[in-house]
Coordinates of C-alpha atoms in Angstrom, one line a residue:
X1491 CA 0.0 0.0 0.0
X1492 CA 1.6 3.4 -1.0
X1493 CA 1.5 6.1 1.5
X1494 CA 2.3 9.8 0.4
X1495 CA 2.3 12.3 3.4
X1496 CA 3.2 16.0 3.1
X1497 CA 4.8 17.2 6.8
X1498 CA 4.6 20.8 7.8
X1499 CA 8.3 20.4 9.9
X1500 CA 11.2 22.3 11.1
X1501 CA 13.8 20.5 9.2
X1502 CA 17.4 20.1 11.6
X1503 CA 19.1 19.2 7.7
X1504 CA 21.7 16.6 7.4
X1505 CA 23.4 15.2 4.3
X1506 CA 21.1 12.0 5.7
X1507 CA 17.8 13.6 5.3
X1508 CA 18.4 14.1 1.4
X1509 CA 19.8 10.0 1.1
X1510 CA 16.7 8.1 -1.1
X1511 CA 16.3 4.2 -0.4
X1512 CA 19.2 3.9 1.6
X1513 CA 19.1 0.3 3.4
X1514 CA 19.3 1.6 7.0
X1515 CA 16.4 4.3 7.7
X1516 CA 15.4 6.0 10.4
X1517 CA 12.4 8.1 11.4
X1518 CA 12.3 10.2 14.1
X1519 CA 8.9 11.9 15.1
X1520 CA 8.2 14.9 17.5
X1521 CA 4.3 15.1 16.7
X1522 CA 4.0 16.7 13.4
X1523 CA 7.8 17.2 13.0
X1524 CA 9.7 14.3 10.9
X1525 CA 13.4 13.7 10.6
X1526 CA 14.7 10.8 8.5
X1527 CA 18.2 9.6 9.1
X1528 CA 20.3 7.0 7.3
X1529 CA 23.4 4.7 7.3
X1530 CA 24.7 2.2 10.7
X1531 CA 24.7 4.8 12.5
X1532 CA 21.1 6.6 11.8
X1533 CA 20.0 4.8 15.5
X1534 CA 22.4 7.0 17.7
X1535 CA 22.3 10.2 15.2
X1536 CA 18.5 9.7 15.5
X1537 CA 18.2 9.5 19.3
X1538 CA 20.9 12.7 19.8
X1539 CA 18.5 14.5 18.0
X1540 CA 15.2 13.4 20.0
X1541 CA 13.7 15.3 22.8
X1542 CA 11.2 13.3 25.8
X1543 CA 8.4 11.5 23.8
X1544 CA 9.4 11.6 20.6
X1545 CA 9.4 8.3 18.6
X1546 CA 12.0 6.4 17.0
X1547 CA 10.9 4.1 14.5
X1548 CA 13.8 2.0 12.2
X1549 CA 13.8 0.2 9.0
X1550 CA 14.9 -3.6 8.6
X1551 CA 19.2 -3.1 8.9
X1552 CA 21.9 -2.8 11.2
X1553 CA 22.5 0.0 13.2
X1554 CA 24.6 1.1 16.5
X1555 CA 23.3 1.1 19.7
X1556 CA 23.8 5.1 21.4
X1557 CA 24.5 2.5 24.4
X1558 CA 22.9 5.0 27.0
X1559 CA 19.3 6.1 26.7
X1560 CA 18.4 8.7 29.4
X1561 CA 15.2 10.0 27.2
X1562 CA 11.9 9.2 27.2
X1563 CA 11.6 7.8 23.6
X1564 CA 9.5 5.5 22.4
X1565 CA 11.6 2.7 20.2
X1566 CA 10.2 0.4 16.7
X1567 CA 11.8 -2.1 14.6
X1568 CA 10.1 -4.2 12.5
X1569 CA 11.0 -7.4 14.2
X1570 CA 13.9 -9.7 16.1
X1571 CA 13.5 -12.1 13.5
X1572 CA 13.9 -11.9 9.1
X1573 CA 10.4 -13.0 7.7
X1574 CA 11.6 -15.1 4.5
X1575 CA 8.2 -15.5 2.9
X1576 CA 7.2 -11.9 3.5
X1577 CA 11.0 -10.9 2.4
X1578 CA 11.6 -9.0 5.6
X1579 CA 14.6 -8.6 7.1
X1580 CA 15.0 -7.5 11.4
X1581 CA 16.1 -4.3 13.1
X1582 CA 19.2 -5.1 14.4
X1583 CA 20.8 -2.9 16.9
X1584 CA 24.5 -3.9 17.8
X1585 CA 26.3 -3.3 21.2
X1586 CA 24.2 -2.9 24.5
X1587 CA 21.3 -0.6 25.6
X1588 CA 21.5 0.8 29.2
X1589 CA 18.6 2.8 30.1
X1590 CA 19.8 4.9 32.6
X1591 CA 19.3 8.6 34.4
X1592 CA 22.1 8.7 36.4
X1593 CA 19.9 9.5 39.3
X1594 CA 17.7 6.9 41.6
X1595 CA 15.4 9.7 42.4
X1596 CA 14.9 10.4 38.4
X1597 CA 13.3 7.9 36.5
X1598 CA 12.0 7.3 32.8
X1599 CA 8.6 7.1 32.1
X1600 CA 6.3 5.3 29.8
X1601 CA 9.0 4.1 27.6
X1602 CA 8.2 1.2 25.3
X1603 CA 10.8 -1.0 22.9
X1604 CA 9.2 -3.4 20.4
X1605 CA 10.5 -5.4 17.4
X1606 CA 14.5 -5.3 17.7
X1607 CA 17.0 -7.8 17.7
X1608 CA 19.8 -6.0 20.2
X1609 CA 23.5 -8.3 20.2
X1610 CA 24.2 -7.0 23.6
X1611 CA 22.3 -6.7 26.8
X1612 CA 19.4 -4.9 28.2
X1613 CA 20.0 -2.9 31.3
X1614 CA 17.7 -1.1 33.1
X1615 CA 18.6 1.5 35.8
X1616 CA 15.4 4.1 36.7
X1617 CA 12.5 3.3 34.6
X1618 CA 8.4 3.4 35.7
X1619 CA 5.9 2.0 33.3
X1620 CA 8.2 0.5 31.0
X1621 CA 7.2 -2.1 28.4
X1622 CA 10.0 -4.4 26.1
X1623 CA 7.8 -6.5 23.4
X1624 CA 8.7 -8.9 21.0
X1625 CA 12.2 -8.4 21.0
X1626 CA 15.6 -10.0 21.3
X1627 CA 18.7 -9.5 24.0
X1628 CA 21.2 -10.9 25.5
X1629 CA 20.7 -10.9 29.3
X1630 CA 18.8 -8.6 31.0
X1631 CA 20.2 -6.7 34.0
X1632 CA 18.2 -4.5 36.5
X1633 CA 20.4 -1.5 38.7
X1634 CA 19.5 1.6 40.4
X1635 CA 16.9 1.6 43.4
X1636 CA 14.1 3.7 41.5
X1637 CA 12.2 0.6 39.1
X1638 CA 8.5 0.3 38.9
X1639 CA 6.0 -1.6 36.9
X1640 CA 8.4 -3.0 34.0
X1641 CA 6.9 -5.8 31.7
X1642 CA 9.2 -7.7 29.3
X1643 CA 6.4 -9.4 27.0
X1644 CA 6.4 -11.9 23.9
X1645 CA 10.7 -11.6 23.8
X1646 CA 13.3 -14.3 23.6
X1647 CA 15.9 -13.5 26.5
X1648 CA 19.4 -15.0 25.6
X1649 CA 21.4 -14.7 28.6
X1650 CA 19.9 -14.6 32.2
X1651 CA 18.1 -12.4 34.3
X1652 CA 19.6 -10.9 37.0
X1653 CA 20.6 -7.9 39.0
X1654 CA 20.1 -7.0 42.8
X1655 CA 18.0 -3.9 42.7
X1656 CA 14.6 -3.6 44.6
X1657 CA 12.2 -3.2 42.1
X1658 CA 8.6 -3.8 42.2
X1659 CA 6.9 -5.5 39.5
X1660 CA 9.3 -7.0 37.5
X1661 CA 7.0 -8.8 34.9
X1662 CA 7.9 -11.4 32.4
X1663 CA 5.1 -12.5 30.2
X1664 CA 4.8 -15.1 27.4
X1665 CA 8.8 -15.3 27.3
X1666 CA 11.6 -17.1 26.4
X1667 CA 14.4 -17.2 28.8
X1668 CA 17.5 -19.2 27.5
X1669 CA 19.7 -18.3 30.6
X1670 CA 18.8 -18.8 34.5
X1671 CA 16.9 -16.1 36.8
X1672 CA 19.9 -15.1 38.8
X1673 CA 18.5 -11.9 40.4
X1674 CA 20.1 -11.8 44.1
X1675 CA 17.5 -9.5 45.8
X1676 CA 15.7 -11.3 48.1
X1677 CA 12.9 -7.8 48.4
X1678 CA 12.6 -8.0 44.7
X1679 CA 8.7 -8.8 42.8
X1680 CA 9.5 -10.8 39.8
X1681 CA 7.1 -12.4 38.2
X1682 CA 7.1 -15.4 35.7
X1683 CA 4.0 -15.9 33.6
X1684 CA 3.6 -18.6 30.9
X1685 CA 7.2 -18.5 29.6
X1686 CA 9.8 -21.5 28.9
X1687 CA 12.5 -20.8 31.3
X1688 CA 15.2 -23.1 29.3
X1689 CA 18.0 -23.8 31.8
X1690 CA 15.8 -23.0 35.2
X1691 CA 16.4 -21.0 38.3
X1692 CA 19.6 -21.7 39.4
X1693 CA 20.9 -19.0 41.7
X1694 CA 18.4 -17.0 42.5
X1695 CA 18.0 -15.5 46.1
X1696 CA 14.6 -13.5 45.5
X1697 CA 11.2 -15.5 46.0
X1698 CA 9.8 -15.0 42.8
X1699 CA 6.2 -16.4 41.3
X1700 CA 6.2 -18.6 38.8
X1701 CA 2.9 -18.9 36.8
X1702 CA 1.7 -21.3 33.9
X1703 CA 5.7 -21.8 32.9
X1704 CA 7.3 -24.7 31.4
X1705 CA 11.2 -25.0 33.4
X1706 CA 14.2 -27.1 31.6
X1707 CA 17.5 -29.2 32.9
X1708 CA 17.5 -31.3 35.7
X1709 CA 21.1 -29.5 36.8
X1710 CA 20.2 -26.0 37.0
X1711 CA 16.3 -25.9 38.4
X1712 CA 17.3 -25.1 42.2
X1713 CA 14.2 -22.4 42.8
X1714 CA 14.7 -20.2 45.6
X1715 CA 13.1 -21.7 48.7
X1716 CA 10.0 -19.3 49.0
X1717 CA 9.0 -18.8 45.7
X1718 CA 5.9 -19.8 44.3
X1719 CA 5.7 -22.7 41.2
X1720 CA 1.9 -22.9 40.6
X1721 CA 0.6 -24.7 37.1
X1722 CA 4.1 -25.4 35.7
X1723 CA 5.3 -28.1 33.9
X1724 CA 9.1 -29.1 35.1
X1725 CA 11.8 -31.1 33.8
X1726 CA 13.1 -31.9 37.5
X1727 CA 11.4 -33.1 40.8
X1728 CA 9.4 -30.9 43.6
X1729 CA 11.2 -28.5 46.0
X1730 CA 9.1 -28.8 49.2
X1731 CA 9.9 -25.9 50.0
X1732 CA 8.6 -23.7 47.6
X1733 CA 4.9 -22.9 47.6
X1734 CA 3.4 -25.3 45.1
X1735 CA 0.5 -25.9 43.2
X1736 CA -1.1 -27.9 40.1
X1737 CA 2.5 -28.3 38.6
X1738 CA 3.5 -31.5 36.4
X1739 CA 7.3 -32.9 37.8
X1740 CA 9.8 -35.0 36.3
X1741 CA 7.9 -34.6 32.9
X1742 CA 10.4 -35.9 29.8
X1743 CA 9.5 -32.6 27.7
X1744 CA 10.7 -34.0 24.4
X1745 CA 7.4 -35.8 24.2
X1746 CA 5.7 -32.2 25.3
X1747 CA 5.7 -30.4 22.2
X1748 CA 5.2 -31.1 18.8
X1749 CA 8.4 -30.1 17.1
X1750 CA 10.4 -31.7 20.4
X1751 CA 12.2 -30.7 22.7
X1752 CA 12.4 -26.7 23.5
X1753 CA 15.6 -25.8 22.5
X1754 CA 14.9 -22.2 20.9
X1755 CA 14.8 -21.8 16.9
X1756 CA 13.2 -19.3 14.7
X1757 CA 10.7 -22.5 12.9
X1758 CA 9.9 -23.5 16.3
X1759 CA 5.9 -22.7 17.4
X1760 CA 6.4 -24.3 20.9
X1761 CA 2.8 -25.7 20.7
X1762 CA 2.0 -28.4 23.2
X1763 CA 0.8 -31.6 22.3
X1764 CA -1.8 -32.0 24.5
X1765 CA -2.8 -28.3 25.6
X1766 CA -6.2 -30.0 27.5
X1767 CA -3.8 -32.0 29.4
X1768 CA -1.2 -28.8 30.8
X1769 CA -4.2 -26.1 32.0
X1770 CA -2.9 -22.8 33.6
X1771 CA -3.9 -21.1 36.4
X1772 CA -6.0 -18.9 33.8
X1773 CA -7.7 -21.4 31.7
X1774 CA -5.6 -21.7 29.1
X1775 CA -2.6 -23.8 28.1
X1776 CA 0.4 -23.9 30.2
X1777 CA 3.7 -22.1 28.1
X1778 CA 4.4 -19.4 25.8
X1779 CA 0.9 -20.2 23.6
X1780 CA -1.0 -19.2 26.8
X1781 CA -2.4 -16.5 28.4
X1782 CA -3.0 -13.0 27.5
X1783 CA -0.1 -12.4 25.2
X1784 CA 0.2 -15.4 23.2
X1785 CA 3.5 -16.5 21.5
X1786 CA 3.7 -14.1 18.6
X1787 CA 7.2 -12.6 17.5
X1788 CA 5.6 -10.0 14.5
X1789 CA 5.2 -6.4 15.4
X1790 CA 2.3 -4.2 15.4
X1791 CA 4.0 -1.9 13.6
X1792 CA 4.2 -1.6 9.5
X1793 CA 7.0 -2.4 7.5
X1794 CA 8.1 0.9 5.8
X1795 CA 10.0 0.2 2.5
X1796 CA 11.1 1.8 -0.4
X1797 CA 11.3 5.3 1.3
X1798 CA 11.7 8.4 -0.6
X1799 CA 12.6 12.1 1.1
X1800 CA 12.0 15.1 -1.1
X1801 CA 12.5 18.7 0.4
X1802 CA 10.5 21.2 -1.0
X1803 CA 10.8 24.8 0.6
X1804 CA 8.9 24.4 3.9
X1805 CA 8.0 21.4 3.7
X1806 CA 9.0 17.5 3.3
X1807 CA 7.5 15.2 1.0
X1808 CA 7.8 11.3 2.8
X1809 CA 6.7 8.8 0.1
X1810 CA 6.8 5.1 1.2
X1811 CA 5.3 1.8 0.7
X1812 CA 3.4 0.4 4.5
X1813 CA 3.4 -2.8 4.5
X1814 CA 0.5 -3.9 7.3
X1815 CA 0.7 -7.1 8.9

């Protein structure tokens, strides 16, 4: 579908803004201002340039990470993974992305992240109402003392969680975790809802709930005594001394899901063989198919291809083609 929009904008010029159908793009958006960037490094040049609540939006590509976000930008990809059959490539963002104010008693607000594949970690500092959605990371750290209401939602976490902050309402939902919940805070809320948690929860000292999740590897599933394992399905046997409830131990989970065992791969679907047989807390099947926010890796967002910018006096002609899945 071909888009043609005329913005009324104060134009900060670069050499970037004039490129046409470069292969790394992106928009930045301060209401009914528009600033296109191009080239590895359109990302960081992008972000220097925003201002608290703008939106960053970036084409399929590679592009470097501005490491340190301390704004309250709003951040778009078109997805952690390429999409052969649509011809889509991902948003790939190299190095790590620390989201940080420098200050516990300063926080960020309302920031959301969807759709980007990032090589290094996710670290959080001082952030309130902050939502990370189908995306991609290494681990994910949490720091500072100031950390409210953060929900990490429909992503595939690499590395491990951990950190030793006291935040409140760490939320992972519909997830998969490769690495082990290490977070050593014992006054630290984390909650675990319908994801695959691949090597378990080795090393954790915080009593965290554990919802409607499926838990791997006999040698690394030590959950912290005090936590609470309700409607799970585990590779390993009960820990008395957890709070338990409706879970399924010692279950061989090569014969759990259709395409076998849960190592993670992009053809993978993770659907259960017998959904009627693993029932959540909620209703609805136990894993990453459950729940509210089922399994589903494709942004909300459209593609934007084939980009052209045309200056003309006052005013910027954007043409693209939006692709809407």
């Amino acid at each position: 579908m071909k888009k043609v929009f005329l913005f009324a904008v104060v134009l900060l010029c670069t050499g970037a803004v004039m490129a046409q159908n470069e292969a790394q793009t992106v928009i930045l958006q301060n209401g009914d201002n528009v600033q296109v960037f191009n080239g590895i490094d359109a990302f960081k040049n992008a972000y220097n340039a925003a201002t608290d609540g703008n939106t960053i939006t970036l084409s399929e590509g590679t592009f470097n990470s501005p490491v340190n976000i301390n704004k309250n930008v709003n951040i778009y990809g078109v997805g952690f993974e390429d999409i052969e059959a649509e011809g889509i490539r991902h948003s790939q963002i190299n190095g790590d992305m620390n989201f940080y104010t420098g200050d516990d008693a300063t926080s960020l607000q309302n920031i959301r992240i969807e759709g980007v594949y990032i090589t290094g970690n996710l670290q959080i500092w001082q952030t309130t109402n902050m939502v990370v959605a189908k995306c991609s990371f290494g681990s994910f750290y949490v720091g500072g003392n100031n950390l409210q209401a953060v929900t990490i939602r429909q992503s595939w976490i690499r590395g491990h969680v951990y950190g030793s902050a006291v935040v409140m309402g760490l939320d992972f939902q519909n997830c998969y975790i490769q690495g082990k919940n290490n977070y050593s805070n014992a006054d630290a809320m984390l909650l675990f809802n319908h994801c695959i948690i691949r090597t378990g929860a080795d090393y954790a000292n915080n009593k965290a709930i554990y919802t409607n999740c499926v838990f791997g590897d006999y040698y690394h599933a030590n959950i912290n005594t005090g936590s609470t394992v309700k409607h799970c399905i585990c590779q390993f046997g009960q820990n008395a001394e957890n709070i338990n409830e409706g879970n399924w131990y010692n279950v061989n989970l090569n014969d759990v899901f259709t395409d076998g065992y849960p190592d993670y791969s992009a053809s993978k679907t993770f659907t259960l063989a017998d959904p009627t047989t693993y029932v959540g807390t909620d209703g609805t099947e136990v894993g990453i198919n459950g729940g509210d926010f089922p399994w589903n890796k494709i942004p909300n967002t459209p593609v934007i291809k084939n980009l052209k910018v045309q200056v003309d006096g006052a005013k910027l002609n954007v043409t693209y083609d939006a692709q809407v899945r």
